[in-house]
Amino acid sequence: MTAVLFDFSGTLFRVESTDSWLRGTLARTAIRLAEAEMAAAARALEAAGALPGGGDPARVPEELAEAWQIRDQSAELHRAAYTGVSRQVTLPDPALHDALYERHMDPVAWAPYPDAVEVLRTLRERGIPVGVVSNIGWDLRPVFRAHGLDPYIDVYVLSYEHGIQKPDPRLFATACEALGADPRRTLMVGDDRRADGGATALGCGVHFVDHLPVTDRPDGLRPVLDLVS
């Protein structure tokens, strides 16, 4: 393998917990909740599948079902789908649903996995081009810049900027073309076997990592270094 593509959420970065997401959002408002109210609101958001950085709700409201399936194809669909799911939960101020959405785009809501910098830096030192291919509805580049990973990324291919989403092989093809890489010598690294596994349609190799909390996955990316030349 002579080029590497990485997924974003659950692969290079992990988003904060629901409790932290809610607390961080409320801290920027004049709203104050008692501890019991805070815990209850966080539980209700989790039960509805309204999670920071995404999630997989057990039940999407019927009126959102179509938008949910294609939410990563545009910024407008993404916001409508995510805030629509969170609006199933009654919060102290309806404006909090949009505030929660804004929070999950903030770099402070994200933490890189412990070995992400080491692996990306080593790939750069070896002259291996690196791309990020993500199903997402907002610009994640500021997250990489804020955490010091941007210098190691050669290209970002984000679904909402192209109107297509993984597992559509065209998204991976776009990344390979931008890197000048042969797909048959390109490794896709991700945590979603369906979405990220779409790269195999081009002949890419794939390597999967577990979508775990940052503290529970200290070295899940290091095997990548053994898979590239």
PDB file of C-alpha atoms in Angstrom:
ATOM      1  CA  MET A   1       0.000   0.000   0.000  1.00  0.00           C
ATOM      2  CA  THR A   2       1.384   3.383  -0.999  1.00  0.00           C
ATOM      3  CA  ALA A   3      -1.448   5.729   0.094  1.00  0.00           C
ATOM      4  CA  VAL A   4      -3.849   5.768   3.046  1.00  0.00           C
ATOM      5  CA  LEU A   5      -7.384   7.087   3.428  1.00  0.00           C
ATOM      6  CA  PHE A   6      -8.849   7.593   6.889  1.00  0.00           C
ATOM      7  CA  ASP A   7     -12.385   8.017   8.132  1.00  0.00           C
ATOM      8  CA  PHE A   8     -12.913  10.816  10.674  1.00  0.00           C
ATOM      9  CA  SER A   9     -15.305  10.042  13.532  1.00  0.00           C
ATOM     10  CA  GLY A  10     -14.495   6.848  15.402  1.00  0.00           C
ATOM     11  CA  THR A  11     -11.259   6.425  13.458  1.00  0.00           C
ATOM     12  CA  LEU A  12      -8.965   9.429  13.915  1.00  0.00           C
ATOM     13  CA  PHE A  13     -11.175  11.349  16.357  1.00  0.00           C
ATOM     14  CA  ARG A  14     -13.835  10.598  18.943  1.00  0.00           C
ATOM     15  CA  VAL A  15     -16.540  13.060  19.936  1.00  0.00           C
ATOM     16  CA  GLU A  16     -17.288  13.953  23.554  1.00  0.00           C
ATOM     17  CA  SER A  17     -19.911  12.184  25.668  1.00  0.00           C
ATOM     18  CA  THR A  18     -23.564  13.208  25.627  1.00  0.00           C
ATOM     19  CA  ASP A  19     -23.210  14.644  29.133  1.00  0.00           C
ATOM     20  CA  SER A  20     -20.219  16.769  28.110  1.00  0.00           C
ATOM     21  CA  TRP A  21     -22.014  17.818  24.905  1.00  0.00           C
ATOM     22  CA  LEU A  22     -25.019  19.075  26.829  1.00  0.00           C
ATOM     23  CA  ARG A  23     -22.977  20.730  29.580  1.00  0.00           C
ATOM     24  CA  GLY A  24     -20.707  22.464  27.086  1.00  0.00           C
ATOM     25  CA  THR A  25     -23.691  23.782  25.168  1.00  0.00           C
ATOM     26  CA  LEU A  26     -25.489  25.042  28.266  1.00  0.00           C
ATOM     27  CA  ALA A  27     -22.306  26.735  29.535  1.00  0.00           C
ATOM     28  CA  ARG A  28     -22.572  29.148  26.595  1.00  0.00           C
ATOM     29  CA  THR A  29     -26.125  30.131  27.498  1.00  0.00           C
ATOM     30  CA  ALA A  30     -27.872  31.710  30.469  1.00  0.00           C
ATOM     31  CA  ILE A  31     -29.732  28.459  31.151  1.00  0.00           C
ATOM     32  CA  ARG A  32     -28.872  26.660  34.361  1.00  0.00           C
ATOM     33  CA  LEU A  33     -30.139  23.195  35.224  1.00  0.00           C
ATOM     34  CA  ALA A  34     -30.002  21.298  38.467  1.00  0.00           C
ATOM     35  CA  GLU A  35     -27.801  18.215  38.361  1.00  0.00           C
ATOM     36  CA  ALA A  36     -30.790  15.882  38.275  1.00  0.00           C
ATOM     37  CA  GLU A  37     -32.320  17.855  35.399  1.00  0.00           C
ATOM     38  CA  MET A  38     -29.031  17.768  33.514  1.00  0.00           C
ATOM     39  CA  ALA A  39     -28.737  14.008  33.894  1.00  0.00           C
ATOM     40  CA  ALA A  40     -32.349  13.478  32.858  1.00  0.00           C
ATOM     41  CA  ALA A  41     -31.921  15.617  29.730  1.00  0.00           C
ATOM     42  CA  ALA A  42     -28.748  13.730  28.736  1.00  0.00           C
ATOM     43  CA  ARG A  43     -30.530  10.390  29.201  1.00  0.00           C
ATOM     44  CA  ALA A  44     -33.468  11.585  27.113  1.00  0.00           C
ATOM     45  CA  LEU A  45     -31.195  12.695  24.270  1.00  0.00           C
ATOM     46  CA  GLU A  46     -29.420   9.345  24.308  1.00  0.00           C
ATOM     47  CA  ALA A  47     -32.722   7.459  24.341  1.00  0.00           C
ATOM     48  CA  ALA A  48     -33.874   9.413  21.290  1.00  0.00           C
ATOM     49  CA  GLY A  49     -30.616   8.690  19.480  1.00  0.00           C
ATOM     50  CA  ALA A  50     -29.678  12.381  19.499  1.00  0.00           C
ATOM     51  CA  LEU A  51     -25.965  11.920  20.090  1.00  0.00           C
ATOM     52  CA  PRO A  52     -22.993  14.245  19.637  1.00  0.00           C
ATOM     53  CA  GLY A  53     -21.287  13.672  16.324  1.00  0.00           C
ATOM     54  CA  GLY A  54     -24.027  11.420  15.034  1.00  0.00           C
ATOM     55  CA  GLY A  55     -25.440   8.148  16.192  1.00  0.00           C
ATOM     56  CA  ASP A  56     -27.758   5.453  14.999  1.00  0.00           C
ATOM     57  CA  PRO A  57     -31.224   6.083  16.449  1.00  0.00           C
ATOM     58  CA  ALA A  58     -33.337   3.002  17.046  1.00  0.00           C
ATOM     59  CA  ARG A  59     -36.279   4.910  15.595  1.00  0.00           C
ATOM     60  CA  VAL A  60     -36.099   7.904  13.289  1.00  0.00           C
ATOM     61  CA  PRO A  61     -39.331   9.936  13.102  1.00  0.00           C
ATOM     62  CA  GLU A  62     -41.244   9.047   9.956  1.00  0.00           C
ATOM     63  CA  GLU A  63     -41.078  12.588   8.634  1.00  0.00           C
ATOM     64  CA  LEU A  64     -37.262  12.475   8.871  1.00  0.00           C
ATOM     65  CA  ALA A  65     -36.680   8.959   7.563  1.00  0.00           C
ATOM     66  CA  GLU A  66     -35.837   9.936   3.996  1.00  0.00           C
ATOM     67  CA  ALA A  67     -33.619  12.861   4.999  1.00  0.00           C
ATOM     68  CA  TRP A  68     -31.821  10.688   7.574  1.00  0.00           C
ATOM     69  CA  GLN A  69     -30.736   8.186   4.924  1.00  0.00           C
ATOM     70  CA  ILE A  70     -29.113  10.876   2.783  1.00  0.00           C
ATOM     71  CA  ARG A  71     -28.245  13.387   5.507  1.00  0.00           C
ATOM     72  CA  ASP A  72     -24.540  13.437   4.660  1.00  0.00           C
ATOM     73  CA  GLN A  73     -25.131  14.624   1.108  1.00  0.00           C
ATOM     74  CA  SER A  74     -25.633  18.278   2.027  1.00  0.00           C
ATOM     75  CA  ALA A  75     -25.146  20.668   4.929  1.00  0.00           C
ATOM     76  CA  GLU A  76     -28.850  21.538   4.926  1.00  0.00           C
ATOM     77  CA  LEU A  77     -30.004  17.914   5.096  1.00  0.00           C
ATOM     78  CA  HIS A  78     -27.463  17.147   7.799  1.00  0.00           C
ATOM     79  CA  ARG A  79     -28.613  19.950  10.088  1.00  0.00           C
ATOM     80  CA  ALA A  80     -32.300  19.205   9.487  1.00  0.00           C
ATOM     81  CA  ALA A  81     -31.860  15.499  10.222  1.00  0.00           C
ATOM     82  CA  TYR A  82     -29.813  15.892  13.387  1.00  0.00           C
ATOM     83  CA  THR A  83     -31.808  18.715  14.925  1.00  0.00           C
ATOM     84  CA  GLY A  84     -35.013  16.935  13.935  1.00  0.00           C
ATOM     85  CA  VAL A  85     -34.013  13.891  15.963  1.00  0.00           C
ATOM     86  CA  SER A  86     -32.979  15.971  18.976  1.00  0.00           C
ATOM     87  CA  ARG A  87     -36.287  17.876  18.867  1.00  0.00           C
ATOM     88  CA  GLN A  88     -37.997  14.685  19.990  1.00  0.00           C
ATOM     89  CA  VAL A  89     -36.647  15.694  23.406  1.00  0.00           C
ATOM     90  CA  THR A  90     -38.147  18.650  25.268  1.00  0.00           C
ATOM     91  CA  LEU A  91     -35.363  20.971  26.404  1.00  0.00           C
ATOM     92  CA  PRO A  92     -35.647  24.146  28.552  1.00  0.00           C
ATOM     93  CA  ASP A  93     -35.287  26.348  25.463  1.00  0.00           C
ATOM     94  CA  PRO A  94     -36.088  25.190  21.891  1.00  0.00           C
ATOM     95  CA  ALA A  95     -33.036  27.142  20.677  1.00  0.00           C
ATOM     96  CA  LEU A  96     -30.850  24.570  22.430  1.00  0.00           C
ATOM     97  CA  HIS A  97     -31.380  22.095  19.593  1.00  0.00           C
ATOM     98  CA  ASP A  98     -29.531  24.335  17.165  1.00  0.00           C
ATOM     99  CA  ALA A  99     -26.968  25.171  19.850  1.00  0.00           C
ATOM    100  CA  LEU A 100     -26.279  21.465  20.358  1.00  0.00           C
ATOM    101  CA  TYR A 101     -25.740  21.090  16.621  1.00  0.00           C
ATOM    102  CA  GLU A 102     -23.273  23.990  16.636  1.00  0.00           C
ATOM    103  CA  ARG A 103     -21.434  22.446  19.588  1.00  0.00           C
ATOM    104  CA  HIS A 104     -20.740  19.170  17.818  1.00  0.00           C
ATOM    105  CA  MET A 105     -18.935  21.107  15.051  1.00  0.00           C
ATOM    106  CA  ASP A 106     -16.671  22.812  17.596  1.00  0.00           C
ATOM    107  CA  PRO A 107     -13.111  21.423  17.826  1.00  0.00           C
ATOM    108  CA  VAL A 108     -13.404  21.321  21.626  1.00  0.00           C
ATOM    109  CA  ALA A 109     -16.025  18.590  21.248  1.00  0.00           C
ATOM    110  CA  TRP A 110     -13.513  16.266  19.607  1.00  0.00           C
ATOM    111  CA  ALA A 111     -10.377  14.471  20.786  1.00  0.00           C
ATOM    112  CA  PRO A 112      -7.875  12.620  18.591  1.00  0.00           C
ATOM    113  CA  TYR A 113      -7.122   9.023  19.458  1.00  0.00           C
ATOM    114  CA  PRO A 114      -3.816   8.781  21.375  1.00  0.00           C
ATOM    115  CA  ASP A 115      -1.853   7.296  18.477  1.00  0.00           C
ATOM    116  CA  ALA A 116      -3.350   9.442  15.704  1.00  0.00           C
ATOM    117  CA  VAL A 117      -0.573  12.054  15.621  1.00  0.00           C
ATOM    118  CA  GLU A 118       2.157   9.418  15.789  1.00  0.00           C
ATOM    119  CA  VAL A 119       0.690   7.363  12.943  1.00  0.00           C
ATOM    120  CA  LEU A 120      -0.011  10.355  10.706  1.00  0.00           C
ATOM    121  CA  ARG A 121       3.426  11.851  11.371  1.00  0.00           C
ATOM    122  CA  THR A 122       5.117   8.554  10.565  1.00  0.00           C
ATOM    123  CA  LEU A 123       3.197   8.237   7.311  1.00  0.00           C
ATOM    124  CA  ARG A 124       4.303  11.754   6.370  1.00  0.00           C
ATOM    125  CA  GLU A 125       7.922  10.888   7.193  1.00  0.00           C
ATOM    126  CA  ARG A 126       7.667   7.840   4.932  1.00  0.00           C
ATOM    127  CA  GLY A 127       6.293   9.941   2.089  1.00  0.00           C
ATOM    128  CA  ILE A 128       2.885   8.204   2.153  1.00  0.00           C
ATOM    129  CA  PRO A 129       0.085  10.508   0.965  1.00  0.00           C
ATOM    130  CA  VAL A 130      -2.929  10.661   3.284  1.00  0.00           C
ATOM    131  CA  GLY A 131      -6.552  11.608   2.690  1.00  0.00           C
ATOM    132  CA  VAL A 132      -9.603  11.899   4.937  1.00  0.00           C
ATOM    133  CA  VAL A 133     -12.852  10.536   3.502  1.00  0.00           C
ATOM    134  CA  SER A 134     -15.854  11.272   5.685  1.00  0.00           C
ATOM    135  CA  ASN A 135     -19.630  11.073   5.591  1.00  0.00           C
ATOM    136  CA  ILE A 136     -20.367  14.434   7.161  1.00  0.00           C
ATOM    137  CA  GLY A 137     -22.454  17.556   6.709  1.00  0.00           C
ATOM    138  CA  TRP A 138     -20.007  20.211   7.922  1.00  0.00           C
ATOM    139  CA  ASP A 139     -16.391  21.264   7.472  1.00  0.00           C
ATOM    140  CA  LEU A 140     -14.175  19.203   9.763  1.00  0.00           C
ATOM    141  CA  ARG A 141     -10.918  20.896   8.712  1.00  0.00           C
ATOM    142  CA  PRO A 142     -10.977  23.257  11.730  1.00  0.00           C
ATOM    143  CA  VAL A 143     -11.012  20.205  14.016  1.00  0.00           C
ATOM    144  CA  PHE A 144      -7.822  18.910  12.428  1.00  0.00           C
ATOM    145  CA  ARG A 145      -6.194  22.338  12.577  1.00  0.00           C
ATOM    146  CA  ALA A 146      -7.104  22.897  16.229  1.00  0.00           C
ATOM    147  CA  HIS A 147      -5.616  19.555  17.263  1.00  0.00           C
ATOM    148  CA  GLY A 148      -2.470  19.821  15.134  1.00  0.00           C
ATOM    149  CA  LEU A 149      -3.283  17.035  12.662  1.00  0.00           C
ATOM    150  CA  ASP A 150      -3.930  19.174   9.580  1.00  0.00           C
ATOM    151  CA  PRO A 151      -0.261  19.289   8.456  1.00  0.00           C
ATOM    152  CA  TYR A 152      -0.375  15.524   7.908  1.00  0.00           C
ATOM    153  CA  ILE A 153      -3.474  15.488   5.678  1.00  0.00           C
ATOM    154  CA  ASP A 154      -3.024  15.972   1.938  1.00  0.00           C
ATOM    155  CA  VAL A 155      -6.679  15.999   0.918  1.00  0.00           C
ATOM    156  CA  TYR A 156     -10.128  16.058   2.500  1.00  0.00           C
ATOM    157  CA  VAL A 157     -13.018  14.427   0.637  1.00  0.00           C
ATOM    158  CA  LEU A 158     -16.224  15.218   2.505  1.00  0.00           C
ATOM    159  CA  SER A 159     -19.570  13.800   1.429  1.00  0.00           C
ATOM    160  CA  TYR A 160     -21.536  17.038   1.698  1.00  0.00           C
ATOM    161  CA  GLU A 161     -19.081  18.811  -0.618  1.00  0.00           C
ATOM    162  CA  HIS A 162     -19.605  16.189  -3.336  1.00  0.00           C
ATOM    163  CA  GLY A 163     -23.262  15.261  -2.852  1.00  0.00           C
ATOM    164  CA  ILE A 164     -22.449  11.564  -2.446  1.00  0.00           C
ATOM    165  CA  GLN A 165     -21.721   9.461   0.595  1.00  0.00           C
ATOM    166  CA  LYS A 166     -19.935   6.265   1.497  1.00  0.00           C
ATOM    167  CA  PRO A 167     -20.179   3.416   0.563  1.00  0.00           C
ATOM    168  CA  ASP A 168     -20.504   4.979  -2.915  1.00  0.00           C
ATOM    169  CA  PRO A 169     -17.140   4.134  -4.524  1.00  0.00           C
ATOM    170  CA  ARG A 170     -17.095   7.504  -6.294  1.00  0.00           C
ATOM    171  CA  LEU A 171     -16.159   9.208  -3.022  1.00  0.00           C
ATOM    172  CA  PHE A 172     -13.119   6.970  -2.581  1.00  0.00           C
ATOM    173  CA  ALA A 173     -12.239   7.373  -6.261  1.00  0.00           C
ATOM    174  CA  THR A 174     -12.275  11.151  -5.819  1.00  0.00           C
ATOM    175  CA  ALA A 175      -9.825  10.861  -2.932  1.00  0.00           C
ATOM    176  CA  CYS A 176      -7.487   8.510  -4.807  1.00  0.00           C
ATOM    177  CA  GLU A 177      -7.489  10.790  -7.828  1.00  0.00           C
ATOM    178  CA  ALA A 178      -6.711  13.827  -5.681  1.00  0.00           C
ATOM    179  CA  LEU A 179      -3.773  11.966  -4.133  1.00  0.00           C
ATOM    180  CA  GLY A 180      -2.590  10.592  -7.474  1.00  0.00           C
ATOM    181  CA  ALA A 181      -2.891   7.139  -5.922  1.00  0.00           C
ATOM    182  CA  ASP A 182      -3.704   3.792  -7.491  1.00  0.00           C
ATOM    183  CA  PRO A 183      -6.785   2.482  -5.624  1.00  0.00           C
ATOM    184  CA  ARG A 184      -5.327  -1.023  -5.741  1.00  0.00           C
ATOM    185  CA  ARG A 185      -2.402   0.243  -3.666  1.00  0.00           C
ATOM    186  CA  THR A 186      -4.484   2.392  -1.335  1.00  0.00           C
ATOM    187  CA  LEU A 187      -5.595   1.435   2.176  1.00  0.00           C
ATOM    188  CA  MET A 188      -8.896   2.679   3.618  1.00  0.00           C
ATOM    189  CA  VAL A 189      -8.998   2.829   7.418  1.00  0.00           C
ATOM    190  CA  GLY A 190     -12.370   3.177   9.125  1.00  0.00           C
ATOM    191  CA  ASP A 191     -14.749   1.926  11.800  1.00  0.00           C
ATOM    192  CA  ASP A 192     -17.851   1.229   9.681  1.00  0.00           C
ATOM    193  CA  ARG A 193     -17.702  -2.000   7.718  1.00  0.00           C
ATOM    194  CA  ARG A 194     -20.543  -1.007   5.414  1.00  0.00           C
ATOM    195  CA  ALA A 195     -19.619   2.610   4.701  1.00  0.00           C
ATOM    196  CA  ASP A 196     -15.834   2.335   4.722  1.00  0.00           C
ATOM    197  CA  GLY A 197     -15.940  -1.126   3.165  1.00  0.00           C
ATOM    198  CA  GLY A 198     -17.259   0.519  -0.007  1.00  0.00           C
ATOM    199  CA  ALA A 199     -13.633   1.211  -0.919  1.00  0.00           C
ATOM    200  CA  THR A 200     -13.186  -2.448  -1.824  1.00  0.00           C
ATOM    201  CA  ALA A 201     -15.265  -1.858  -4.984  1.00  0.00           C
ATOM    202  CA  LEU A 202     -12.243   0.034  -6.327  1.00  0.00           C
ATOM    203  CA  GLY A 203      -9.783  -2.611  -5.224  1.00  0.00           C
ATOM    204  CA  CYS A 204      -8.632  -0.719  -2.126  1.00  0.00           C
ATOM    205  CA  GLY A 205      -7.462  -2.602   0.910  1.00  0.00           C
ATOM    206  CA  VAL A 206      -9.398  -1.956   4.110  1.00  0.00           C
ATOM    207  CA  HIS A 207      -8.466  -1.957   7.774  1.00  0.00           C
ATOM    208  CA  PHE A 208     -11.120  -1.559  10.465  1.00  0.00           C
ATOM    209  CA  VAL A 209     -10.753  -0.090  13.937  1.00  0.00           C
ATOM    210  CA  ASP A 210     -13.186  -0.177  16.843  1.00  0.00           C
ATOM    211  CA  HIS A 211     -15.293   2.926  17.542  1.00  0.00           C
ATOM    212  CA  LEU A 212     -14.349   3.134  21.220  1.00  0.00           C
ATOM    213  CA  PRO A 213     -13.847   5.993  23.677  1.00  0.00           C
ATOM    214  CA  VAL A 214     -10.427   7.616  23.348  1.00  0.00           C
ATOM    215  CA  THR A 215      -9.259   6.236  26.697  1.00  0.00           C
ATOM    216  CA  ASP A 216     -10.150   2.673  25.646  1.00  0.00           C
ATOM    217  CA  ARG A 217      -8.234   2.614  22.352  1.00  0.00           C
ATOM    218  CA  PRO A 218      -4.640   3.760  22.850  1.00  0.00           C
ATOM    219  CA  ASP A 219      -3.060   2.058  19.847  1.00  0.00           C
ATOM    220  CA  GLY A 220      -5.766   0.942  17.427  1.00  0.00           C
ATOM    221  CA  LEU A 221      -4.226   2.859  14.522  1.00  0.00           C
ATOM    222  CA  ARG A 222      -0.642   1.598  14.867  1.00  0.00           C
ATOM    223  CA  PRO A 223      -1.229  -1.591  12.799  1.00  0.00           C
ATOM    224  CA  VAL A 224      -1.695   0.711   9.795  1.00  0.00           C
ATOM    225  CA  LEU A 225       2.046   1.348   9.793  1.00  0.00           C
ATOM    226  CA  ASP A 226       2.697  -2.340   9.168  1.00  0.00           C
ATOM    227  CA  LEU A 227       0.350  -2.354   6.168  1.00  0.00           C
ATOM    228  CA  VAL A 228       2.013   0.368   4.094  1.00  0.00           C
ATOM    229  CA  SER A 229       5.397   0.493   2.428  1.00  0.00           C
TER     230      SER A 229
END
